Amino acid sequence: MVVLNKIYTRTGDKGETVLGNGDRVAKHDLRVEAYGTSDELNCFVGVARLEAKGETDAALSRIQNDLFDLGADLCRP
């Protein structure tokens, strides 16, 4: 079992996060909200795939790949 007592990012938490290109933006920035929402949707699609079979599973797999690409695009301005 891994135990994490302390985690340091060395940048502090001033209500900001770092985008894929290194830019810092507010954690409530619409871009951060958008890629967080697309990631959350991707999780729900993954849960649906647990029960999906055949062509439905294949379609959901393509949707997941598209959502990964969308998240990456949103992460890099």
PDB file of N, CA and C in Angstrom:
ATOM      1  N   MET A   1       0.845  -1.180   0.000  1.00  0.00           N
ATOM      2  CA  MET A   1       0.000   0.000   0.000  1.00  0.00           C
ATOM      3  C   MET A   1       0.888   1.240   0.000  1.00  0.00           C
ATOM      4  N   VAL A   2       0.548   2.175  -0.867  1.00  0.00           N
ATOM      5  CA  VAL A   2       1.275   3.432  -0.945  1.00  0.00           C
ATOM      6  C   VAL A   2       0.629   4.418   0.014  1.00  0.00           C
ATOM      7  N   VAL A   3       1.446   5.061   0.830  1.00  0.00           N
ATOM      8  CA  VAL A   3       0.960   6.077   1.755  1.00  0.00           C
ATOM      9  C   VAL A   3       1.612   7.407   1.381  1.00  0.00           C
ATOM     10  N   LEU A   4       0.803   8.386   1.074  1.00  0.00           N
ATOM     11  CA  LEU A   4       1.298   9.719   0.727  1.00  0.00           C
ATOM     12  C   LEU A   4       0.988  10.659   1.880  1.00  0.00           C
ATOM     13  N   ASN A   5       2.009  10.981   2.643  1.00  0.00           N
ATOM     14  CA  ASN A   5       1.812  11.869   3.779  1.00  0.00           C
ATOM     15  C   ASN A   5       1.790  13.335   3.365  1.00  0.00           C
ATOM     16  N   LYS A   6       2.693  13.703   2.472  1.00  0.00           N
ATOM     17  CA  LYS A   6       2.782  15.089   2.026  1.00  0.00           C
ATOM     18  C   LYS A   6       3.054  15.106   0.531  1.00  0.00           C
ATOM     19  N   ILE A   7       2.400  16.008  -0.155  1.00  0.00           N
ATOM     20  CA  ILE A   7       2.624  16.168  -1.585  1.00  0.00           C
ATOM     21  C   ILE A   7       2.943  17.631  -1.847  1.00  0.00           C
ATOM     22  N   TYR A   8       4.050  17.868  -2.532  1.00  0.00           N
ATOM     23  CA  TYR A   8       4.462  19.228  -2.844  1.00  0.00           C
ATOM     24  C   TYR A   8       4.538  19.407  -4.355  1.00  0.00           C
ATOM     25  N   THR A   9       3.961  20.476  -4.863  1.00  0.00           N
ATOM     26  CA  THR A   9       4.071  20.780  -6.289  1.00  0.00           C
ATOM     27  C   THR A   9       5.132  21.840  -6.534  1.00  0.00           C
ATOM     28  N   ARG A  10       5.596  22.465  -5.485  1.00  0.00           N
ATOM     29  CA  ARG A  10       6.594  23.528  -5.502  1.00  0.00           C
ATOM     30  C   ARG A  10       6.108  24.820  -6.152  1.00  0.00           C
ATOM     31  N   THR A  11       4.832  24.858  -6.561  1.00  0.00           N
ATOM     32  CA  THR A  11       4.334  26.092  -7.162  1.00  0.00           C
ATOM     33  C   THR A  11       3.274  26.747  -6.284  1.00  0.00           C
ATOM     34  N   GLY A  12       2.852  26.067  -5.245  1.00  0.00           N
ATOM     35  CA  GLY A  12       1.836  26.635  -4.369  1.00  0.00           C
ATOM     36  C   GLY A  12       0.468  26.606  -5.007  1.00  0.00           C
ATOM     37  N   ASP A  13      -0.525  26.800  -4.198  1.00  0.00           N
ATOM     38  CA  ASP A  13      -1.892  26.808  -4.716  1.00  0.00           C
ATOM     39  C   ASP A  13      -2.461  28.200  -4.500  1.00  0.00           C
ATOM     40  N   LYS A  14      -2.426  28.965  -5.548  1.00  0.00           N
ATOM     41  CA  LYS A  14      -2.975  30.325  -5.497  1.00  0.00           C
ATOM     42  C   LYS A  14      -4.273  30.374  -6.287  1.00  0.00           C
ATOM     43  N   GLY A  15      -4.972  29.223  -6.325  1.00  0.00           N
ATOM     44  CA  GLY A  15      -6.211  29.168  -7.089  1.00  0.00           C
ATOM     45  C   GLY A  15      -5.965  29.031  -8.572  1.00  0.00           C
ATOM     46  N   GLU A  16      -4.761  28.581  -8.944  1.00  0.00           N
ATOM     47  CA  GLU A  16      -4.415  28.432 -10.349  1.00  0.00           C
ATOM     48  C   GLU A  16      -4.015  26.995 -10.649  1.00  0.00           C
ATOM     49  N   THR A  17      -4.049  26.667 -11.924  1.00  0.00           N
ATOM     50  CA  THR A  17      -3.575  25.374 -12.399  1.00  0.00           C
ATOM     51  C   THR A  17      -2.775  25.612 -13.666  1.00  0.00           C
ATOM     52  N   VAL A  18      -2.029  24.611 -14.093  1.00  0.00           N
ATOM     53  CA  VAL A  18      -1.160  24.754 -15.253  1.00  0.00           C
ATOM     54  C   VAL A  18      -1.762  23.994 -16.437  1.00  0.00           C
ATOM     55  N   LEU A  19      -1.833  24.672 -17.578  1.00  0.00           N
ATOM     56  CA  LEU A  19      -2.297  24.031 -18.805  1.00  0.00           C
ATOM     57  C   LEU A  19      -1.165  23.214 -19.429  1.00  0.00           C
ATOM     58  N   GLY A  20      -1.469  22.484 -20.475  1.00  0.00           N
ATOM     59  CA  GLY A  20      -0.492  21.616 -21.124  1.00  0.00           C
ATOM     60  C   GLY A  20       0.692  22.342 -21.719  1.00  0.00           C
ATOM     61  N   ASN A  21       0.560  23.631 -21.998  1.00  0.00           N
ATOM     62  CA  ASN A  21       1.673  24.399 -22.560  1.00  0.00           C
ATOM     63  C   ASN A  21       2.434  25.179 -21.491  1.00  0.00           C
ATOM     64  N   GLY A  22       2.058  25.002 -20.223  1.00  0.00           N
ATOM     65  CA  GLY A  22       2.755  25.678 -19.135  1.00  0.00           C
ATOM     66  C   GLY A  22       2.090  26.955 -18.664  1.00  0.00           C
ATOM     67  N   ASP A  23       1.109  27.456 -19.397  1.00  0.00           N
ATOM     68  CA  ASP A  23       0.395  28.660 -18.969  1.00  0.00           C
ATOM     69  C   ASP A  23      -0.375  28.383 -17.680  1.00  0.00           C
ATOM     70  N   ARG A  24      -0.415  29.373 -16.806  1.00  0.00           N
ATOM     71  CA  ARG A  24      -1.186  29.253 -15.573  1.00  0.00           C
ATOM     72  C   ARG A  24      -2.509  29.983 -15.754  1.00  0.00           C
ATOM     73  N   VAL A  25      -3.588  29.325 -15.338  1.00  0.00           N
ATOM     74  CA  VAL A  25      -4.916  29.931 -15.410  1.00  0.00           C
ATOM     75  C   VAL A  25      -5.644  29.642 -14.107  1.00  0.00           C
ATOM     76  N   ALA A  26      -6.692  30.409 -13.857  1.00  0.00           N
ATOM     77  CA  ALA A  26      -7.508  30.191 -12.662  1.00  0.00           C
ATOM     78  C   ALA A  26      -8.163  28.815 -12.733  1.00  0.00           C
ATOM     79  N   LYS A  27      -8.303  28.165 -11.591  1.00  0.00           N
ATOM     80  CA  LYS A  27      -8.939  26.848 -11.555  1.00  0.00           C
ATOM     81  C   LYS A  27     -10.396  26.909 -11.981  1.00  0.00           C
ATOM     82  N   HIS A  28     -11.009  28.080 -11.920  1.00  0.00           N
ATOM     83  CA  HIS A  28     -12.391  28.223 -12.356  1.00  0.00           C
ATOM     84  C   HIS A  28     -12.495  28.699 -13.803  1.00  0.00           C
ATOM     85  N   ASP A  29     -11.374  28.719 -14.520  1.00  0.00           N
ATOM     86  CA  ASP A  29     -11.351  29.105 -15.924  1.00  0.00           C
ATOM     87  C   ASP A  29     -12.265  28.187 -16.745  1.00  0.00           C
ATOM     88  N   LEU A  30     -12.965  28.747 -17.718  1.00  0.00           N
ATOM     89  CA  LEU A  30     -13.891  27.949 -18.527  1.00  0.00           C
ATOM     90  C   LEU A  30     -13.192  26.808 -19.257  1.00  0.00           C
ATOM     91  N   ARG A  31     -11.940  27.017 -19.661  1.00  0.00           N
ATOM     92  CA  ARG A  31     -11.191  25.957 -20.340  1.00  0.00           C
ATOM     93  C   ARG A  31     -10.983  24.772 -19.402  1.00  0.00           C
ATOM     94  N   VAL A  32     -10.614  25.044 -18.156  1.00  0.00           N
ATOM     95  CA  VAL A  32     -10.402  23.981 -17.165  1.00  0.00           C
ATOM     96  C   VAL A  32     -11.720  23.265 -16.887  1.00  0.00           C
ATOM     97  N   GLU A  33     -12.782  24.014 -16.769  1.00  0.00           N
ATOM     98  CA  GLU A  33     -14.112  23.427 -16.571  1.00  0.00           C
ATOM     99  C   GLU A  33     -14.483  22.521 -17.741  1.00  0.00           C
ATOM    100  N   ALA A  34     -14.179  22.971 -18.959  1.00  0.00           N
ATOM    101  CA  ALA A  34     -14.535  22.196 -20.154  1.00  0.00           C
ATOM    102  C   ALA A  34     -13.772  20.885 -20.219  1.00  0.00           C
ATOM    103  N   TYR A  35     -12.453  20.909 -19.980  1.00  0.00           N
ATOM    104  CA  TYR A  35     -11.759  19.627 -20.086  1.00  0.00           C
ATOM    105  C   TYR A  35     -12.012  18.742 -18.883  1.00  0.00           C
ATOM    106  N   GLY A  36     -12.357  19.315 -17.762  1.00  0.00           N
ATOM    107  CA  GLY A  36     -12.784  18.496 -16.629  1.00  0.00           C
ATOM    108  C   GLY A  36     -14.106  17.805 -16.905  1.00  0.00           C
ATOM    109  N   THR A  37     -15.015  18.528 -17.540  1.00  0.00           N
ATOM    110  CA  THR A  37     -16.316  17.960 -17.883  1.00  0.00           C
ATOM    111  C   THR A  37     -16.171  16.872 -18.944  1.00  0.00           C
ATOM    112  N   SER A  38     -15.308  17.093 -19.941  1.00  0.00           N
ATOM    113  CA  SER A  38     -15.110  16.060 -20.967  1.00  0.00           C
ATOM    114  C   SER A  38     -14.470  14.815 -20.359  1.00  0.00           C
ATOM    115  N   ASP A  39     -13.580  14.990 -19.402  1.00  0.00           N
ATOM    116  CA  ASP A  39     -12.961  13.850 -18.710  1.00  0.00           C
ATOM    117  C   ASP A  39     -13.996  13.086 -17.894  1.00  0.00           C
ATOM    118  N   GLU A  40     -14.879  13.816 -17.239  1.00  0.00           N
ATOM    119  CA  GLU A  40     -15.929  13.186 -16.453  1.00  0.00           C
ATOM    120  C   GLU A  40     -16.880  12.388 -17.355  1.00  0.00           C
ATOM    121  N   LEU A  41     -17.237  12.963 -18.501  1.00  0.00           N
ATOM    122  CA  LEU A  41     -18.070  12.249 -19.456  1.00  0.00           C
ATOM    123  C   LEU A  41     -17.375  10.978 -19.933  1.00  0.00           C
ATOM    124  N   ASN A  42     -16.070  11.078 -20.163  1.00  0.00           N
ATOM    125  CA  ASN A  42     -15.300   9.919 -20.594  1.00  0.00           C
ATOM    126  C   ASN A  42     -15.386   8.791 -19.559  1.00  0.00           C
ATOM    127  N   CYS A  43     -15.384   9.154 -18.289  1.00  0.00           N
ATOM    128  CA  CYS A  43     -15.526   8.149 -17.229  1.00  0.00           C
ATOM    129  C   CYS A  43     -16.879   7.447 -17.313  1.00  0.00           C
ATOM    130  N   PHE A  44     -17.922   8.218 -17.540  1.00  0.00           N
ATOM    131  CA  PHE A  44     -19.260   7.622 -17.650  1.00  0.00           C
ATOM    132  C   PHE A  44     -19.361   6.709 -18.872  1.00  0.00           C
ATOM    133  N   VAL A  45     -18.722   7.111 -19.963  1.00  0.00           N
ATOM    134  CA  VAL A  45     -18.718   6.255 -21.156  1.00  0.00           C
ATOM    135  C   VAL A  45     -17.983   4.950 -20.838  1.00  0.00           C
ATOM    136  N   GLY A  46     -16.902   5.035 -20.075  1.00  0.00           N
ATOM    137  CA  GLY A  46     -16.178   3.827 -19.680  1.00  0.00           C
ATOM    138  C   GLY A  46     -17.037   2.890 -18.851  1.00  0.00           C
ATOM    139  N   VAL A  47     -17.837   3.439 -17.968  1.00  0.00           N
ATOM    140  CA  VAL A  47     -18.749   2.617 -17.165  1.00  0.00           C
ATOM    141  C   VAL A  47     -19.793   1.958 -18.072  1.00  0.00           C
ATOM    142  N   ALA A  48     -20.300   2.700 -19.036  1.00  0.00           N
ATOM    143  CA  ALA A  48     -21.277   2.135 -19.972  1.00  0.00           C
ATOM    144  C   ALA A  48     -20.661   0.987 -20.772  1.00  0.00           C
ATOM    145  N   ARG A  49     -19.377   1.109 -21.089  1.00  0.00           N
ATOM    146  CA  ARG A  49     -18.708   0.063 -21.872  1.00  0.00           C
ATOM    147  C   ARG A  49     -18.596  -1.248 -21.109  1.00  0.00           C
ATOM    148  N   LEU A  50     -18.697  -1.193 -19.789  1.00  0.00           N
ATOM    149  CA  LEU A  50     -18.636  -2.434 -18.999  1.00  0.00           C
ATOM    150  C   LEU A  50     -19.771  -3.384 -19.373  1.00  0.00           C
ATOM    151  N   GLU A  51     -20.891  -2.824 -19.804  1.00  0.00           N
ATOM    152  CA  GLU A  51     -22.055  -3.641 -20.163  1.00  0.00           C
ATOM    153  C   GLU A  51     -22.278  -3.729 -21.665  1.00  0.00           C
ATOM    154  N   ALA A  52     -21.574  -2.921 -22.430  1.00  0.00           N
ATOM    155  CA  ALA A  52     -21.794  -2.863 -23.873  1.00  0.00           C
ATOM    156  C   ALA A  52     -21.133  -4.038 -24.581  1.00  0.00           C
ATOM    157  N   LYS A  53     -21.715  -4.416 -25.691  1.00  0.00           N
ATOM    158  CA  LYS A  53     -21.174  -5.516 -26.490  1.00  0.00           C
ATOM    159  C   LYS A  53     -21.204  -5.125 -27.968  1.00  0.00           C
ATOM    160  N   GLY A  54     -20.371  -5.769 -28.731  1.00  0.00           N
ATOM    161  CA  GLY A  54     -20.398  -5.619 -30.181  1.00  0.00           C
ATOM    162  C   GLY A  54     -20.220  -4.206 -30.679  1.00  0.00           C
ATOM    163  N   GLU A  55     -21.104  -3.822 -31.587  1.00  0.00           N
ATOM    164  CA  GLU A  55     -21.002  -2.510 -32.234  1.00  0.00           C
ATOM    165  C   GLU A  55     -21.199  -1.359 -31.246  1.00  0.00           C
ATOM    166  N   THR A  56     -22.019  -1.574 -30.224  1.00  0.00           N
ATOM    167  CA  THR A  56     -22.213  -0.524 -29.206  1.00  0.00           C
ATOM    168  C   THR A  56     -20.906  -0.250 -28.477  1.00  0.00           C
ATOM    169  N   ASP A  57     -20.205  -1.314 -28.112  1.00  0.00           N
ATOM    170  CA  ASP A  57     -18.905  -1.149 -27.446  1.00  0.00           C
ATOM    171  C   ASP A  57     -17.911  -0.456 -28.373  1.00  0.00           C
ATOM    172  N   ALA A  58     -17.917  -0.837 -29.641  1.00  0.00           N
ATOM    173  CA  ALA A  58     -17.007  -0.213 -30.597  1.00  0.00           C
ATOM    174  C   ALA A  58     -17.309   1.282 -30.748  1.00  0.00           C
ATOM    175  N   ALA A  59     -18.592   1.628 -30.806  1.00  0.00           N
ATOM    176  CA  ALA A  59     -18.976   3.038 -30.926  1.00  0.00           C
ATOM    177  C   ALA A  59     -18.558   3.823 -29.689  1.00  0.00           C
ATOM    178  N   LEU A  60     -18.778   3.242 -28.515  1.00  0.00           N
ATOM    179  CA  LEU A  60     -18.377   3.916 -27.270  1.00  0.00           C
ATOM    180  C   LEU A  60     -16.857   4.061 -27.190  1.00  0.00           C
ATOM    181  N   SER A  61     -16.140   3.096 -27.713  1.00  0.00           N
ATOM    182  CA  SER A  61     -14.679   3.187 -27.750  1.00  0.00           C
ATOM    183  C   SER A  61     -14.236   4.366 -28.608  1.00  0.00           C
ATOM    184  N   ARG A  62     -14.873   4.541 -29.755  1.00  0.00           N
ATOM    185  CA  ARG A  62     -14.547   5.684 -30.626  1.00  0.00           C
ATOM    186  C   ARG A  62     -14.878   7.002 -29.932  1.00  0.00           C
ATOM    187  N   ILE A  63     -15.998   7.030 -29.227  1.00  0.00           N
ATOM    188  CA  ILE A  63     -16.386   8.238 -28.488  1.00  0.00           C
ATOM    189  C   ILE A  63     -15.344   8.545 -27.416  1.00  0.00           C
ATOM    190  N   GLN A  64     -14.876   7.511 -26.717  1.00  0.00           N
ATOM    191  CA  GLN A  64     -13.844   7.737 -25.696  1.00  0.00           C
ATOM    192  C   GLN A  64     -12.579   8.314 -26.314  1.00  0.00           C
ATOM    193  N   ASN A  65     -12.168   7.780 -27.455  1.00  0.00           N
ATOM    194  CA  ASN A  65     -10.972   8.318 -28.111  1.00  0.00           C
ATOM    195  C   ASN A  65     -11.169   9.775 -28.495  1.00  0.00           C
ATOM    196  N   ASP A  66     -12.350  10.104 -29.001  1.00  0.00           N
ATOM    197  CA  ASP A  66     -12.644  11.496 -29.357  1.00  0.00           C
ATOM    198  C   ASP A  66     -12.614  12.396 -28.116  1.00  0.00           C
ATOM    199  N   LEU A  67     -13.124  11.894 -26.998  1.00  0.00           N
ATOM    200  CA  LEU A  67     -13.119  12.680 -25.765  1.00  0.00           C
ATOM    201  C   LEU A  67     -11.695  12.891 -25.240  1.00  0.00           C
ATOM    202  N   PHE A  68     -10.842  11.875 -25.373  1.00  0.00           N
ATOM    203  CA  PHE A  68      -9.432  12.048 -24.996  1.00  0.00           C
ATOM    204  C   PHE A  68      -8.794  13.141 -25.855  1.00  0.00           C
ATOM    205  N   ASP A  69      -9.054  13.091 -27.160  1.00  0.00           N
ATOM    206  CA  ASP A  69      -8.511  14.119 -28.052  1.00  0.00           C
ATOM    207  C   ASP A  69      -9.046  15.493 -27.695  1.00  0.00           C
ATOM    208  N   LEU A  70     -10.335  15.584 -27.401  1.00  0.00           N
ATOM    209  CA  LEU A  70     -10.936  16.863 -27.015  1.00  0.00           C
ATOM    210  C   LEU A  70     -10.268  17.410 -25.755  1.00  0.00           C
ATOM    211  N   GLY A  71     -10.089  16.563 -24.752  1.00  0.00           N
ATOM    212  CA  GLY A  71      -9.440  16.988 -23.515  1.00  0.00           C
ATOM    213  C   GLY A  71      -8.027  17.501 -23.772  1.00  0.00           C
ATOM    214  N   ALA A  72      -7.289  16.795 -24.636  1.00  0.00           N
ATOM    215  CA  ALA A  72      -5.924  17.234 -24.965  1.00  0.00           C
ATOM    216  C   ALA A  72      -5.945  18.572 -25.682  1.00  0.00           C
ATOM    217  N   ASP A  73      -6.884  18.740 -26.613  1.00  0.00           N
ATOM    218  CA  ASP A  73      -7.003  20.024 -27.321  1.00  0.00           C
ATOM    219  C   ASP A  73      -7.343  21.164 -26.376  1.00  0.00           C
ATOM    220  N   LEU A  74      -8.234  20.906 -25.435  1.00  0.00           N
ATOM    221  CA  LEU A  74      -8.621  21.949 -24.482  1.00  0.00           C
ATOM    222  C   LEU A  74      -7.496  22.281 -23.510  1.00  0.00           C
ATOM    223  N   CYS A  75      -6.662  21.319 -23.238  1.00  0.00           N
ATOM    224  CA  CYS A  75      -5.548  21.515 -22.300  1.00  0.00           C
ATOM    225  C   CYS A  75      -4.430  22.369 -22.884  1.00  0.00           C
ATOM    226  N   ARG A  76      -4.344  22.408 -24.205  1.00  0.00           N
ATOM    227  CA  ARG A  76      -3.287  23.175 -24.868  1.00  0.00           C
ATOM    228  C   ARG A  76      -3.916  24.303 -25.682  1.00  0.00           C
ATOM    229  N   PRO A  77      -3.812  25.524 -25.180  1.00  0.00           N
ATOM    230  CA  PRO A  77      -4.422  26.657 -25.905  1.00  0.00           C
ATOM    231  C   PRO A  77      -3.842  26.853 -27.297  1.00  0.00           C
TER     232      PRO A  77
END
